[in-house]
PDB file of C-alpha atoms in Angstrom:
ATOM      1  CA  MET A 265      -6.057  14.770  33.747  1.00  0.00           C
ATOM      2  CA  SER A 266      -7.432  15.933  30.434  1.00  0.00           C
ATOM      3  CA  GLY A 267     -10.023  13.734  28.784  1.00  0.00           C
ATOM      4  CA  LEU A 268      -8.066  14.062  25.555  1.00  0.00           C
ATOM      5  CA  LYS A 269      -4.728  12.872  26.936  1.00  0.00           C
ATOM      6  CA  PRO A 270      -5.447   9.131  26.392  1.00  0.00           C
ATOM      7  CA  ILE A 271      -6.785   9.873  22.905  1.00  0.00           C
ATOM      8  CA  CYS A 272      -3.654  11.888  22.095  1.00  0.00           C
ATOM      9  CA  ASN A 273      -1.455   9.037  23.354  1.00  0.00           C
ATOM     10  CA  VAL A 274      -3.213   6.500  21.122  1.00  0.00           C
ATOM     11  CA  ILE A 275      -3.101   8.829  18.103  1.00  0.00           C
ATOM     12  CA  GLN A 276       0.620   9.353  18.752  1.00  0.00           C
ATOM     13  CA  SER A 277       1.096   5.572  18.690  1.00  0.00           C
ATOM     14  CA  LEU A 278      -0.989   5.305  15.499  1.00  0.00           C
ATOM     15  CA  LEU A 279       1.135   8.033  13.958  1.00  0.00           C
ATOM     16  CA  GLN A 280       4.337   6.152  14.794  1.00  0.00           C
ATOM     17  CA  GLU A 281       3.000   2.916  13.317  1.00  0.00           C
ATOM     18  CA  HIS A 282       1.878   4.632  10.114  1.00  0.00           C
ATOM     19  CA  GLU A 283       5.191   6.461   9.799  1.00  0.00           C
ATOM     20  CA  ALA A 284       6.915   3.075  10.021  1.00  0.00           C
ATOM     21  CA  LEU A 285       4.618   1.786   7.267  1.00  0.00           C
ATOM     22  CA  LEU A 286       5.435   4.845   5.169  1.00  0.00           C
ATOM     23  CA  LYS A 287       9.172   4.150   5.481  1.00  0.00           C
ATOM     24  CA  LEU A 288       8.600   0.510   4.547  1.00  0.00           C
ATOM     25  CA  SER A 289       6.540   1.594   1.523  1.00  0.00           C
ATOM     26  CA  GLN A 290       9.367   3.862   0.402  1.00  0.00           C
ATOM     27  CA  LEU A 291      11.780   0.934   0.696  1.00  0.00           C
ATOM     28  CA  LYS A 292       9.299  -1.234  -1.227  1.00  0.00           C
ATOM     29  CA  ARG A 293       9.225   1.336  -4.026  1.00  0.00           C
ATOM     30  CA  ASP A 294      13.014   1.253  -4.209  1.00  0.00           C
ATOM     31  CA  SER A 295      12.965  -2.564  -4.272  1.00  0.00           C
ATOM     32  CA  LEU A 296      10.372  -2.569  -7.038  1.00  0.00           C
ATOM     33  CA  ILE A 297      12.441  -0.180  -9.109  1.00  0.00           C
ATOM     34  CA  LYS A 298      15.567  -2.312  -8.600  1.00  0.00           C
ATOM     35  CA  GLY A 299      13.647  -5.537  -9.167  1.00  0.00           C
ATOM     36  CA  ASP A 300      14.859  -6.897  -5.803  1.00  0.00           C
ATOM     37  CA  ILE A 301      12.138  -9.431  -5.046  1.00  0.00           C
ATOM     38  CA  GLU A 302      13.826 -10.915  -1.958  1.00  0.00           C
ATOM     39  CA  THR A 303      13.987  -7.527  -0.237  1.00  0.00           C
ATOM     40  CA  LEU A 304      10.427  -6.804  -1.336  1.00  0.00           C
ATOM     41  CA  ASN A 305       9.221 -10.021   0.312  1.00  0.00           C
ATOM     42  CA  LEU A 306      11.045  -9.156   3.541  1.00  0.00           C
ATOM     43  CA  LEU A 307       9.526  -5.671   3.542  1.00  0.00           C
ATOM     44  CA  VAL A 308       6.028  -7.063   3.049  1.00  0.00           C
ATOM     45  CA  GLN A 309       6.590  -9.413   6.000  1.00  0.00           C
ATOM     46  CA  ARG A 310       7.742  -6.467   8.127  1.00  0.00           C
ATOM     47  CA  GLU A 311       4.648  -4.521   7.058  1.00  0.00           C
ATOM     48  CA  MET A 312       2.383  -7.356   8.121  1.00  0.00           C
ATOM     49  CA  LYS A 313       3.743  -7.142  11.667  1.00  0.00           C
ATOM     50  CA  HIS A 314       2.366  -3.590  11.973  1.00  0.00           C
ATOM     51  CA  ILE A 315      -1.178  -4.474  10.912  1.00  0.00           C
ATOM     52  CA  PRO A 316      -2.358  -6.128  14.174  1.00  0.00           C
ATOM     53  CA  THR A 317      -0.893  -3.273  16.214  1.00  0.00           C
ATOM     54  CA  ILE A 318      -2.620  -0.661  14.066  1.00  0.00           C
ATOM     55  CA  ASP A 319      -5.887  -2.590  14.280  1.00  0.00           C
ATOM     56  CA  ARG A 320      -5.644  -2.766  18.086  1.00  0.00           C
ATOM     57  CA  LEU A 321      -4.749   0.928  18.375  1.00  0.00           C
ATOM     58  CA  GLU A 322      -7.585   1.938  16.064  1.00  0.00           C
ATOM     59  CA  LYS A 323     -10.102   0.009  18.177  1.00  0.00           C
ATOM     60  CA  GLU A 324      -8.668   1.607  21.306  1.00  0.00           C
ATOM     61  CA  ARG A 325      -8.884   5.074  19.713  1.00  0.00           C
ATOM     62  CA  ALA A 326     -12.500   4.519  18.681  1.00  0.00           C
ATOM     63  CA  GLY A 327     -13.407   3.404  22.199  1.00  0.00           C
ATOM     64  CA  LEU A 328     -11.695   6.396  23.802  1.00  0.00           C
ATOM     65  CA  VAL A 329     -13.360   8.818  21.405  1.00  0.00           C
ATOM     66  CA  ARG A 330     -16.742   7.212  22.082  1.00  0.00           C
ATOM     67  CA  LEU A 331     -16.153   7.522  25.849  1.00  0.00           C
ATOM     68  CA  TYR A 332     -15.073  11.171  25.490  1.00  0.00           C
ATOM     69  CA  ALA A 333     -18.136  11.962  23.388  1.00  0.00           C
ATOM     70  CA  LEU A 334     -20.428  10.408  25.985  1.00  0.00           C
ATOM     71  CA  ARG A 335     -18.651  12.401  28.730  1.00  0.00           C
ATOM     72  CA  VAL A 336     -19.303  15.696  26.979  1.00  0.00           C
ATOM     73  CA  GLY A 337     -22.848  14.739  25.988  1.00  0.00           C
ATOM     74  CA  ALA A 338     -22.315  14.310  22.244  1.00  0.00           C
ATOM     75  CA  SER A 339     -23.353  11.535  19.911  1.00  0.00           C
ATOM     76  CA  ALA A 340     -20.580   8.953  19.674  1.00  0.00           C
ATOM     77  CA  ASP A 341     -21.894   7.335  16.494  1.00  0.00           C
ATOM     78  CA  ASP A 342     -20.729   9.861  13.927  1.00  0.00           C
ATOM     79  CA  MET A 343     -17.695  11.341  15.682  1.00  0.00           C
ATOM     80  CA  THR A 344     -15.042  12.687  13.324  1.00  0.00           C
ATOM     81  CA  ALA A 345     -11.746  14.405  14.070  1.00  0.00           C
ATOM     82  CA  GLU A 346     -13.319  17.759  13.227  1.00  0.00           C
ATOM     83  CA  LYS A 347     -16.236  17.182  15.593  1.00  0.00           C
ATOM     84  CA  LEU A 348     -13.831  16.058  18.290  1.00  0.00           C
ATOM     85  CA  HIS A 349     -11.804  19.259  17.818  1.00  0.00           C
ATOM     86  CA  GLU A 350     -14.980  21.307  18.044  1.00  0.00           C
ATOM     87  CA  LEU A 351     -16.082  19.568  21.245  1.00  0.00           C
ATOM     88  CA  SER A 352     -12.682  19.905  22.891  1.00  0.00           C
ATOM     89  CA  LYS A 353     -11.900  23.586  22.249  1.00  0.00           C
ATOM     90  CA  ASN A 354     -11.537  24.316  25.960  1.00  0.00           C
ATOM     91  CA  ASP A 355      -9.462  21.229  26.748  1.00  0.00           C
ATOM     92  CA  PRO A 356      -5.758  21.865  27.460  1.00  0.00           C
ATOM     93  CA  GLU A 357      -4.823  19.027  25.083  1.00  0.00           C
ATOM     94  CA  ALA A 358      -6.905  20.384  22.184  1.00  0.00           C
ATOM     95  CA  SER A 359      -3.938  21.859  20.315  1.00  0.00           C
ATOM     96  CA  THR A 360      -1.940  18.655  20.760  1.00  0.00           C
ATOM     97  CA  LEU A 361      -4.862  16.637  19.430  1.00  0.00           C
ATOM     98  CA  GLN A 362      -5.220  18.936  16.449  1.00  0.00           C
ATOM     99  CA  GLU A 363      -1.497  18.725  15.657  1.00  0.00           C
ATOM    100  CA  LEU A 364      -1.433  14.933  15.970  1.00  0.00           C
ATOM    101  CA  THR A 365      -4.504  14.421  13.798  1.00  0.00           C
ATOM    102  CA  ALA A 366      -3.098  16.770  11.144  1.00  0.00           C
ATOM    103  CA  ARG A 367       0.202  14.858  11.117  1.00  0.00           C
ATOM    104  CA  LEU A 368      -1.601  11.504  10.999  1.00  0.00           C
ATOM    105  CA  ARG A 369      -3.814  12.720   8.141  1.00  0.00           C
ATOM    106  CA  LYS A 370      -0.724  13.803   6.161  1.00  0.00           C
ATOM    107  CA  VAL A 371       1.060  10.485   6.763  1.00  0.00           C
ATOM    108  CA  LEU A 372      -2.054   8.584   5.696  1.00  0.00           C
ATOM    109  CA  PHE A 373      -2.339  10.591   2.468  1.00  0.00           C
ATOM    110  CA  ASP A 374       1.388  10.115   1.774  1.00  0.00           C
ATOM    111  CA  LEU A 375       1.028   6.400   2.442  1.00  0.00           C
ATOM    112  CA  LYS A 376      -1.970   6.199   0.106  1.00  0.00           C
ATOM    113  CA  ASP A 377      -0.068   7.998  -2.671  1.00  0.00           C
ATOM    114  CA  LEU A 378       3.004   5.821  -2.235  1.00  0.00           C
ATOM    115  CA  ASN A 379       0.897   2.661  -2.254  1.00  0.00           C
ATOM    116  CA  GLU A 380      -0.702   3.788  -5.520  1.00  0.00           C
ATOM    117  CA  GLN A 381       2.762   4.377  -7.008  1.00  0.00           C
ATOM    118  CA  ASN A 382       3.868   0.943  -5.847  1.00  0.00           C
ATOM    119  CA  LYS A 383       0.748  -0.590  -7.385  1.00  0.00           C
ATOM    120  CA  LEU A 384       1.584   1.047 -10.718  1.00  0.00           C
ATOM    121  CA  LEU A 385       5.161  -0.241 -10.502  1.00  0.00           C
ATOM    122  CA  LEU A 386       3.862  -3.734  -9.782  1.00  0.00           C
ATOM    123  CA  ASP A 387       1.425  -3.531 -12.696  1.00  0.00           C
ATOM    124  CA  GLN A 388       4.235  -2.435 -15.011  1.00  0.00           C
ATOM    125  CA  SER A 389       6.440  -5.251 -13.748  1.00  0.00           C
ATOM    126  CA  MET A 390       3.673  -7.758 -14.386  1.00  0.00           C
ATOM    127  CA  GLN A 391       3.188  -6.400 -17.910  1.00  0.00           C
ATOM    128  CA  LEU A 392       6.898  -6.808 -18.537  1.00  0.00           C
ATOM    129  CA  VAL A 393       6.817 -10.382 -17.246  1.00  0.00           C
ATOM    130  CA  ASP A 394       3.783 -11.158 -19.420  1.00  0.00           C
ATOM    131  CA  LEU A 395       5.485  -9.654 -22.465  1.00  0.00           C
ATOM    132  CA  THR A 396       8.669 -11.612 -21.807  1.00  0.00           C
ATOM    133  CA  ILE A 397       6.742 -14.870 -21.444  1.00  0.00           C
ATOM    134  CA  GLU A 398       4.806 -14.111 -24.596  1.00  0.00           C
ATOM    135  CA  LEU A 399       8.008 -13.413 -26.522  1.00  0.00           C
ATOM    136  CA  LEU A 400       9.656 -16.578 -25.232  1.00  0.00           C
ATOM    137  CA  THR A 401       6.690 -18.794 -26.060  1.00  0.00           C
ATOM    138  CA  GLN A 402       6.073 -17.392 -29.547  1.00  0.00           C
ATOM    139  CA  SER A 403       7.541 -19.415 -32.358  1.00  0.00           C
ATOM    140  CA  PRO A 404      10.245 -18.007 -34.575  1.00  0.00           C
ATOM    141  CA  SER A 405       9.517 -17.918 -38.290  1.00  0.00           C
ATOM    142  CA  VAL A 406      10.906 -20.826 -40.325  1.00  0.00           C
ATOM    143  CA  PRO A 407      10.231 -21.763 -43.948  1.00  0.00           C
ATOM    144  CA  THR A 408       7.703 -24.564 -44.460  1.00  0.00           C
ATOM    145  CA  TYR A 409       7.173 -27.053 -47.248  1.00  0.00           C
ATOM    146  CA  GLY A 410       3.912 -27.893 -48.948  1.00  0.00           C
ATOM    147  CA  ASP A 411       2.370 -31.358 -49.308  1.00  0.00           C
ATOM    148  CA  SER A 412       4.390 -32.052 -52.449  1.00  0.00           C
ATOM    149  CA  GLY A 413       7.663 -31.408 -50.616  1.00  0.00           C
ATOM    150  CA  GLU A 414       8.299 -28.194 -52.487  1.00  0.00           C
ATOM    151  CA  SER A 415       9.235 -25.095 -50.581  1.00  0.00           C
ATOM    152  CA  ASN A 416       6.481 -22.543 -50.205  1.00  0.00           C
ATOM    153  CA  SER A 417       7.195 -18.904 -50.657  1.00  0.00           C
ATOM    154  CA  PRO A 418       9.856 -17.788 -48.186  1.00  0.00           C
ATOM    155  CA  TYR A 419       7.311 -15.320 -46.867  1.00  0.00           C
ATOM    156  CA  GLN A 420       4.898 -18.036 -45.809  1.00  0.00           C
ATOM    157  CA  THR A 421       6.117 -19.317 -42.505  1.00  0.00           C
ATOM    158  CA  GLY A 422       5.309 -21.902 -39.908  1.00  0.00           C
ATOM    159  CA  ARG A 423       6.042 -21.584 -36.240  1.00  0.00           C
ATOM    160  CA  THR A 424       8.269 -23.502 -33.898  1.00  0.00           C
ATOM    161  CA  SER A 425       8.375 -22.632 -30.227  1.00  0.00           C
ATOM    162  CA  PHE A 426      11.308 -22.299 -27.857  1.00  0.00           C
ATOM    163  CA  PHE A 427       9.166 -23.887 -25.170  1.00  0.00           C
ATOM    164  CA  ASP A 428       6.374 -26.376 -25.338  1.00  0.00           C
ATOM    165  CA  SER A 429       3.681 -23.972 -24.209  1.00  0.00           C
ATOM    166  CA  LYS A 430       1.150 -26.778 -23.614  1.00  0.00           C
ATOM    167  CA  ALA A 431       3.311 -28.549 -21.065  1.00  0.00           C
TER     168      ALA A 431
END
């Protein structure tokens, strides 16, 4: 059996998990655009279920890569995908490994971009909420009266709030 086969299997599993996260992030973007908070919460909960699996797979991948590097006499400390490809040129699974790592890299970049878009959508939503709260807590203009009971200029106004903002 090829020394890369277990590594390829783990990377395939990592790829599947990250593709699932990418789909969830796309659904999150749609929920953010629609303002569907309930669906957004459910999607975040579904995302959280993938995190322990990805963490476990990543540790397994790192261990397998370290073992492979030691087998071929290379330093396991600074092993990258490129170095692994270079070391495994003669391995029958080398092309599979290269394809899987390229696909995983693309999914990770797509996921990063989508997460940045979602962050911007969240920031914009928070700005809208802040603006709405500010508008609701500001006082409308009403005419005021001076100490003598006479009306001040209609352009001098006091403020009365819709909500007691100190409560």
